[in-house]
PDB file of C-alpha atoms in Angstrom:
ATOM      1  CA  UNK Q1120       8.185  46.795 -22.056  1.00 56.00           C
ATOM      2  CA  UNK Q1121       5.408  49.317 -21.590  1.00 60.00           C
ATOM      3  CA  UNK Q1122       3.458  49.790 -18.382  1.00 51.00           C
ATOM      4  CA  UNK Q1123       0.332  48.379 -20.058  1.00 54.00           C
ATOM      5  CA  UNK Q1124       2.198  45.230 -21.142  1.00 49.00           C
ATOM      6  CA  UNK Q1125       3.563  44.709 -17.612  1.00 44.00           C
ATOM      7  CA  UNK Q1126       0.088  45.077 -16.111  1.00 44.00           C
ATOM      8  CA  UNK Q1127      -1.286  42.581 -18.665  1.00 39.00           C
ATOM      9  CA  UNK Q1128       1.415  40.002 -17.821  1.00 44.00           C
ATOM     10  CA  UNK Q1129       0.838  40.420 -14.081  1.00 40.00           C
ATOM     11  CA  UNK Q1130      -2.905  40.053 -14.605  1.00 44.00           C
ATOM     12  CA  UNK Q1131      -2.381  36.819 -16.582  1.00 41.00           C
ATOM     13  CA  UNK Q1132      -0.145  35.440 -13.823  1.00 41.00           C
ATOM     14  CA  UNK Q1133      -2.759  36.258 -11.187  1.00 46.00           C
ATOM     15  CA  UNK Q1134      -5.494  34.533 -13.203  1.00 40.00           C
ATOM     16  CA  UNK Q1135      -3.320  31.450 -13.765  1.00 42.00           C
ATOM     17  CA  UNK Q1136      -2.509  31.281 -10.047  1.00 48.00           C
ATOM     18  CA  UNK Q1137      -6.181  31.639  -9.114  1.00 47.00           C
ATOM     19  CA  UNK Q1138      -7.195  28.895 -11.566  1.00 46.00           C
ATOM     20  CA  UNK Q1139      -4.572  26.550 -10.103  1.00 54.00           C
ATOM     21  CA  UNK Q1140      -5.867  27.174  -6.566  1.00 55.00           C
ATOM     22  CA  UNK Q1141      -9.464  26.609  -7.680  1.00 58.00           C
ATOM     23  CA  UNK Q1142      -8.505  23.362  -9.406  1.00 58.00           C
ATOM     24  CA  UNK Q1143      -6.598  22.218  -6.297  1.00 75.00           C
ATOM     25  CA  UNK Q1144      -9.615  23.016  -4.102  1.00 68.00           C
ATOM     26  CA  UNK Q1145     -12.076  21.012  -6.195  1.00 68.00           C
ATOM     27  CA  UNK Q1146      -9.611  18.146  -6.635  1.00 80.00           C
ATOM     28  CA  UNK Q1147      -9.233  17.947  -2.862  1.00 84.00           C
ATOM     29  CA  UNK Q1148     -13.001  17.921  -2.396  1.00 87.00           C
ATOM     30  CA  UNK Q1149     -13.390  15.141  -4.949  1.00 83.00           C
ATOM     31  CA  UNK Q1150     -10.593  13.126  -3.300  1.00 85.00           C
ATOM     32  CA  UNK Q1151     -12.217  13.453   0.139  1.00 89.00           C
ATOM     33  CA  UNK Q1152     -15.552  12.351  -1.353  1.00 91.00           C
ATOM     34  CA  UNK Q1153     -13.960   9.268  -2.940  1.00 92.00           C
ATOM     35  CA  UNK Q1154     -12.113   8.251   0.247  1.00 90.00           C
ATOM     36  CA  UNK Q1155     -15.140   8.785   2.492  1.00 92.00           C
ATOM     37  CA  UNK Q1156     -17.330   6.787   0.112  1.00 92.00           C
ATOM     38  CA  UNK Q1157     -14.777   3.973   0.176  1.00 92.00           C
ATOM     39  CA  UNK Q1158     -14.611   4.057   3.998  1.00 92.00           C
ATOM     40  CA  UNK Q1159     -18.413   3.893   4.164  1.00 92.00           C
ATOM     41  CA  UNK Q1160     -18.321   0.877   1.797  1.00 91.00           C
ATOM     42  CA  UNK Q1161     -20.895   2.503  -0.470  1.00 94.00           C
ATOM     43  CA  UNK Q1162     -19.486   0.616  -3.442  1.00 93.00           C
ATOM     44  CA  UNK Q1163     -22.294   1.397  -5.880  1.00 93.00           C
ATOM     45  CA  UNK Q1164     -21.781   5.126  -5.356  1.00 95.00           C
ATOM     46  CA  UNK Q1165     -18.006   4.718  -5.536  1.00 92.00           C
ATOM     47  CA  UNK Q1166     -18.203   2.917  -8.895  1.00 93.00           C
ATOM     48  CA  UNK Q1167     -20.240   5.803 -10.315  1.00 95.00           C
ATOM     49  CA  UNK Q1168     -17.832   8.384  -8.914  1.00 93.00           C
ATOM     50  CA  UNK Q1169     -14.774   6.590 -10.316  1.00 94.00           C
ATOM     51  CA  UNK Q1170     -16.388   6.373 -13.762  1.00 93.00           C
ATOM     52  CA  UNK Q1171     -17.485  10.009 -13.797  1.00 92.00           C
ATOM     53  CA  UNK Q1172     -15.887  12.551 -16.104  1.00 91.00           C
ATOM     54  CA  UNK Q1173     -15.213  14.856 -13.156  1.00 88.00           C
ATOM     55  CA  UNK Q1174     -13.049  12.225 -11.432  1.00 91.00           C
ATOM     56  CA  UNK Q1175     -11.301  11.402 -14.710  1.00 89.00           C
ATOM     57  CA  UNK Q1176     -10.595  15.095 -15.228  1.00 86.00           C
ATOM     58  CA  UNK Q1177      -8.894  15.509 -11.850  1.00 86.00           C
ATOM     59  CA  UNK Q1178      -7.093  12.186 -11.459  1.00 89.00           C
ATOM     60  CA  UNK Q1179      -4.720  10.081 -13.554  1.00 89.00           C
ATOM     61  CA  UNK Q1180      -5.901   6.606 -14.656  1.00 90.00           C
ATOM     62  CA  UNK Q1181      -3.465   4.942 -12.242  1.00 92.00           C
ATOM     63  CA  UNK Q1182      -4.978   6.682  -9.203  1.00 92.00           C
ATOM     64  CA  UNK Q1183      -8.511   5.774 -10.265  1.00 92.00           C
ATOM     65  CA  UNK Q1184      -7.574   2.146 -10.892  1.00 94.00           C
ATOM     66  CA  UNK Q1185      -5.718   1.949  -7.563  1.00 93.00           C
ATOM     67  CA  UNK Q1186      -8.826   3.117  -5.702  1.00 93.00           C
ATOM     68  CA  UNK Q1187     -10.867   0.608  -7.704  1.00 94.00           C
ATOM     69  CA  UNK Q1188      -8.466  -2.151  -6.631  1.00 94.00           C
ATOM     70  CA  UNK Q1189      -8.785  -1.184  -2.957  1.00 93.00           C
ATOM     71  CA  UNK Q1190     -12.544  -1.220  -3.375  1.00 95.00           C
ATOM     72  CA  UNK Q1191     -12.415  -4.704  -4.930  1.00 95.00           C
ATOM     73  CA  UNK Q1192     -10.269  -5.993  -2.047  1.00 94.00           C
ATOM     74  CA  UNK Q1193     -12.674  -4.545   0.525  1.00 93.00           C
ATOM     75  CA  UNK Q1194     -15.549  -6.283  -1.279  1.00 93.00           C
ATOM     76  CA  UNK Q1195     -13.557  -9.524  -1.469  1.00 92.00           C
ATOM     77  CA  UNK Q1196     -14.612  -9.677  -5.125  1.00 93.00           C
ATOM     78  CA  UNK Q1197     -11.943 -12.007  -6.492  1.00 93.00           C
ATOM     79  CA  UNK Q1198     -12.988 -11.624 -10.130  1.00 93.00           C
ATOM     80  CA  UNK Q1199     -12.861  -7.839  -9.875  1.00 94.00           C
ATOM     81  CA  UNK Q1200      -9.499  -8.002  -8.080  1.00 95.00           C
ATOM     82  CA  UNK Q1201      -8.026 -10.139 -10.863  1.00 93.00           C
ATOM     83  CA  UNK Q1202      -9.299  -7.666 -13.491  1.00 93.00           C
ATOM     84  CA  UNK Q1203      -7.800  -4.738 -11.575  1.00 94.00           C
ATOM     85  CA  UNK Q1204      -4.368  -6.366 -11.466  1.00 94.00           C
ATOM     86  CA  UNK Q1205      -4.645  -7.222 -15.168  1.00 91.00           C
ATOM     87  CA  UNK Q1206      -5.419  -3.570 -15.860  1.00 89.00           C
ATOM     88  CA  UNK Q1207      -2.202  -2.514 -14.131  1.00 91.00           C
ATOM     89  CA  UNK Q1208      -0.298  -4.866 -16.425  1.00 85.00           C
ATOM     90  CA  UNK Q1209      -1.435  -2.621 -19.280  1.00 84.00           C
ATOM     91  CA  UNK Q1210      -0.306   0.580 -17.559  1.00 82.00           C
ATOM     92  CA  UNK Q1211       3.117   2.113 -18.074  1.00 87.00           C
ATOM     93  CA  UNK Q1212       4.011   2.435 -14.418  1.00 92.00           C
ATOM     94  CA  UNK Q1213       6.728   4.595 -12.958  1.00 93.00           C
ATOM     95  CA  UNK Q1214       9.044   3.298 -10.220  1.00 94.00           C
ATOM     96  CA  UNK Q1215       6.856   4.337  -7.279  1.00 94.00           C
ATOM     97  CA  UNK Q1216       3.721   2.943  -8.912  1.00 94.00           C
ATOM     98  CA  UNK Q1217       5.438  -0.379  -9.602  1.00 95.00           C
ATOM     99  CA  UNK Q1218       6.451  -0.632  -5.942  1.00 95.00           C
ATOM    100  CA  UNK Q1219       2.885   0.045  -4.811  1.00 94.00           C
ATOM    101  CA  UNK Q1220       1.213  -2.363  -7.232  1.00 95.00           C
ATOM    102  CA  UNK Q1221       3.733  -5.197  -7.016  1.00 96.00           C
ATOM    103  CA  UNK Q1222       3.793  -5.224  -3.210  1.00 95.00           C
ATOM    104  CA  UNK Q1223       0.017  -4.853  -3.088  1.00 95.00           C
ATOM    105  CA  UNK Q1224      -0.314  -7.901  -5.319  1.00 96.00           C
ATOM    106  CA  UNK Q1225       2.306  -9.859  -3.413  1.00 96.00           C
ATOM    107  CA  UNK Q1226       0.763  -9.183   0.016  1.00 95.00           C
ATOM    108  CA  UNK Q1227      -2.765  -9.852  -1.230  1.00 95.00           C
ATOM    109  CA  UNK Q1228      -1.923 -13.243  -2.729  1.00 96.00           C
ATOM    110  CA  UNK Q1229       0.177 -14.220   0.299  1.00 96.00           C
ATOM    111  CA  UNK Q1230      -2.843 -13.421   2.501  1.00 94.00           C
ATOM    112  CA  UNK Q1231      -5.070 -15.481   0.205  1.00 95.00           C
ATOM    113  CA  UNK Q1232      -2.541 -18.358   0.274  1.00 95.00           C
ATOM    114  CA  UNK Q1233      -2.421 -18.186  -3.514  1.00 96.00           C
ATOM    115  CA  UNK Q1234       1.291 -18.840  -3.624  1.00 96.00           C
ATOM    116  CA  UNK Q1235       1.522 -19.231  -7.412  1.00 96.00           C
ATOM    117  CA  UNK Q1236       0.353 -15.651  -7.926  1.00 95.00           C
ATOM    118  CA  UNK Q1237       2.370 -14.511  -4.910  1.00 96.00           C
ATOM    119  CA  UNK Q1238       5.474 -15.885  -6.641  1.00 97.00           C
ATOM    120  CA  UNK Q1239       4.503 -14.026  -9.808  1.00 96.00           C
ATOM    121  CA  UNK Q1240       4.463 -10.748  -7.882  1.00 96.00           C
ATOM    122  CA  UNK Q1241       7.579 -11.645  -5.944  1.00 97.00           C
ATOM    123  CA  UNK Q1242       9.349 -11.956  -9.290  1.00 97.00           C
ATOM    124  CA  UNK Q1243       8.015  -8.519 -10.222  1.00 96.00           C
ATOM    125  CA  UNK Q1244       9.262  -7.054  -6.923  1.00 96.00           C
ATOM    126  CA  UNK Q1245      12.688  -8.532  -7.635  1.00 96.00           C
ATOM    127  CA  UNK Q1246      12.895  -6.535 -10.883  1.00 96.00           C
ATOM    128  CA  UNK Q1247      12.925  -3.317  -8.829  1.00 95.00           C
ATOM    129  CA  UNK Q1248      15.980  -1.657  -7.297  1.00 92.00           C
ATOM    130  CA  UNK Q1249      14.450  -1.343  -3.819  1.00 94.00           C
ATOM    131  CA  UNK Q1250      16.655  -3.777  -1.892  1.00 95.00           C
ATOM    132  CA  UNK Q1251      14.760  -3.463   1.397  1.00 93.00           C
ATOM    133  CA  UNK Q1252      11.457  -4.218  -0.304  1.00 95.00           C
ATOM    134  CA  UNK Q1253      12.937  -7.215  -2.106  1.00 96.00           C
ATOM    135  CA  UNK Q1254      14.367  -8.617   1.119  1.00 94.00           C
ATOM    136  CA  UNK Q1255      11.076  -8.192   2.980  1.00 94.00           C
ATOM    137  CA  UNK Q1256       9.132  -9.932   0.201  1.00 96.00           C
ATOM    138  CA  UNK Q1257      11.640 -12.791  -0.012  1.00 97.00           C
ATOM    139  CA  UNK Q1258      11.456 -13.261   3.770  1.00 96.00           C
ATOM    140  CA  UNK Q1259       7.635 -13.321   3.824  1.00 96.00           C
ATOM    141  CA  UNK Q1260       7.499 -15.735   0.875  1.00 97.00           C
ATOM    142  CA  UNK Q1261       9.986 -18.054   2.583  1.00 97.00           C
ATOM    143  CA  UNK Q1262       7.949 -18.052   5.817  1.00 97.00           C
ATOM    144  CA  UNK Q1263       4.446 -18.445   4.364  1.00 96.00           C
ATOM    145  CA  UNK Q1264       4.844 -20.203   1.021  1.00 97.00           C
ATOM    146  CA  UNK Q1265       7.936 -22.339   1.642  1.00 97.00           C
ATOM    147  CA  UNK Q1266       7.341 -22.839   5.393  1.00 97.00           C
ATOM    148  CA  UNK Q1267      10.987 -21.975   5.914  1.00 97.00           C
ATOM    149  CA  UNK Q1268      13.144 -20.088   8.417  1.00 97.00           C
ATOM    150  CA  UNK Q1269      16.045 -19.024   6.222  1.00 95.00           C
ATOM    151  CA  UNK Q1270      15.945 -15.431   7.514  1.00 96.00           C
ATOM    152  CA  UNK Q1271      15.653 -16.317  11.218  1.00 97.00           C
ATOM    153  CA  UNK Q1272      19.153 -15.238  12.305  1.00 96.00           C
ATOM    154  CA  UNK Q1273      18.958 -12.034  10.255  1.00 94.00           C
ATOM    155  CA  UNK Q1274      15.563 -11.097  11.718  1.00 95.00           C
ATOM    156  CA  UNK Q1275      16.637 -11.874  15.290  1.00 96.00           C
ATOM    157  CA  UNK Q1276      19.660  -9.602  14.881  1.00 95.00           C
ATOM    158  CA  UNK Q1277      17.640  -6.827  13.243  1.00 94.00           C
ATOM    159  CA  UNK Q1278      14.937  -6.957  15.924  1.00 95.00           C
ATOM    160  CA  UNK Q1279      17.491  -6.514  18.724  1.00 94.00           C
ATOM    161  CA  UNK Q1280      18.369  -3.093  17.275  1.00 93.00           C
ATOM    162  CA  UNK Q1281      14.765  -1.835  17.244  1.00 92.00           C
ATOM    163  CA  UNK Q1282      12.888   0.099  19.930  1.00 93.00           C
ATOM    164  CA  UNK Q1283      10.232  -2.056  21.597  1.00 92.00           C
ATOM    165  CA  UNK Q1284       7.333  -0.301  19.849  1.00 90.00           C
ATOM    166  CA  UNK Q1285       8.675  -1.368  16.446  1.00 92.00           C
ATOM    167  CA  UNK Q1286       9.510  -5.001  17.254  1.00 94.00           C
ATOM    168  CA  UNK Q1287       6.023  -6.498  16.946  1.00 94.00           C
ATOM    169  CA  UNK Q1288       5.898  -7.256  13.211  1.00 93.00           C
ATOM    170  CA  UNK Q1289       9.373  -8.824  13.213  1.00 95.00           C
ATOM    171  CA  UNK Q1290       8.541 -10.873  16.289  1.00 96.00           C
ATOM    172  CA  UNK Q1291       5.414 -12.238  14.641  1.00 96.00           C
ATOM    173  CA  UNK Q1292       7.498 -13.415  11.676  1.00 96.00           C
ATOM    174  CA  UNK Q1293      10.111 -14.868  14.057  1.00 97.00           C
ATOM    175  CA  UNK Q1294       7.309 -16.752  15.812  1.00 97.00           C
ATOM    176  CA  UNK Q1295       6.198 -18.166  12.441  1.00 97.00           C
ATOM    177  CA  UNK Q1296       9.784 -19.175  11.627  1.00 97.00           C
ATOM    178  CA  UNK Q1297      10.204 -21.067  14.897  1.00 97.00           C
ATOM    179  CA  UNK Q1298       6.884 -22.785  14.227  1.00 97.00           C
ATOM    180  CA  UNK Q1299       8.165 -23.816  10.783  1.00 97.00           C
ATOM    181  CA  UNK Q1300      11.337 -25.050  12.481  1.00 97.00           C
ATOM    182  CA  UNK Q1301       9.309 -27.173  14.926  1.00 97.00           C
ATOM    183  CA  UNK Q1302      10.244 -25.187  18.046  1.00 97.00           C
ATOM    184  CA  UNK Q1303       6.839 -24.527  19.637  1.00 97.00           C
ATOM    185  CA  UNK Q1304       8.298 -23.066  22.854  1.00 97.00           C
ATOM    186  CA  UNK Q1305      10.188 -20.231  21.114  1.00 97.00           C
ATOM    187  CA  UNK Q1306       7.326 -19.778  18.670  1.00 97.00           C
ATOM    188  CA  UNK Q1307       4.949 -19.117  21.576  1.00 97.00           C
ATOM    189  CA  UNK Q1308       7.497 -16.852  23.287  1.00 97.00           C
ATOM    190  CA  UNK Q1309       7.849 -14.571  20.262  1.00 96.00           C
ATOM    191  CA  UNK Q1310       4.122 -14.645  19.587  1.00 96.00           C
ATOM    192  CA  UNK Q1311       3.509 -13.230  23.076  1.00 96.00           C
ATOM    193  CA  UNK Q1312       6.275 -10.636  22.628  1.00 96.00           C
ATOM    194  CA  UNK Q1313       4.697  -9.628  19.318  1.00 96.00           C
ATOM    195  CA  UNK Q1314       1.296  -9.077  20.941  1.00 95.00           C
ATOM    196  CA  UNK Q1315       2.889  -7.030  23.735  1.00 94.00           C
ATOM    197  CA  UNK Q1316       4.874  -4.799  21.398  1.00 94.00           C
ATOM    198  CA  UNK Q1317       2.017  -4.372  18.893  1.00 93.00           C
ATOM    199  CA  UNK Q1318      -0.060  -2.974  21.777  1.00 91.00           C
ATOM    200  CA  UNK Q1319       2.749  -0.497  22.473  1.00 87.00           C
ATOM    201  CA  UNK Q1320       2.735   0.528  18.810  1.00 86.00           C
ATOM    202  CA  UNK Q1321      -1.055   0.955  18.803  1.00 85.00           C
ATOM    203  CA  UNK Q1322      -0.820   3.167  21.903  1.00 82.00           C
ATOM    204  CA  UNK Q1323       2.023   5.173  20.342  1.00 74.00           C
ATOM    205  CA  UNK Q1324      -0.015   5.780  17.184  1.00 79.00           C
ATOM    206  CA  UNK Q1325      -3.129   6.695  19.180  1.00 78.00           C
ATOM    207  CA  UNK Q1326      -1.235   9.123  21.403  1.00 77.00           C
ATOM    208  CA  UNK Q1327       0.297  10.846  18.388  1.00 74.00           C
ATOM    209  CA  UNK Q1328      -2.988  11.269  16.518  1.00 63.00           C
ATOM    210  CA  UNK Q1329      -4.892  12.968  19.337  1.00 57.00           C
TER     211      UNK Q1329
END
């Protein structure tokens, strides 16, 4: 290899590296713009940004559609939400994307008390190989949709092993289970513990983001 050829190769590598950094810089700026627009709930502007060729150049269709779904949920636009989930059904999703979409759908429909669609997404979650995610979804479906307490003993045992700051979510579910069981005294007890420990978690998060 001649000296001139070596210089040419090094020059090409430098240009390629510079182009990658430039692309990363503008992608980051576009991402920050999209997120800030979503936080400001400027949905008209966000729709235009998501449909723009610049956004489509920098981001994969999944990422654009996922932001569109979050926007639809923030608007509480049920028709738009349904269309967004239908769009994901047409995507070829990888494992991580399936986990995100299926749990997003499951939690949304549980919150909306639409238990038929929640069951649909629970079935999707159960096709994955994430055992922890499947167990969590099954537990939540049992508590909210079936008004059951099948996982009560398991959750009590698991909660005992946790630090106080991480007990709040489990304790809220335990409170719901005791309510389903008809034990109002223990339901109230764990509801108060949940509030106490959620405050600890909020303080922990605040202290670590200063």
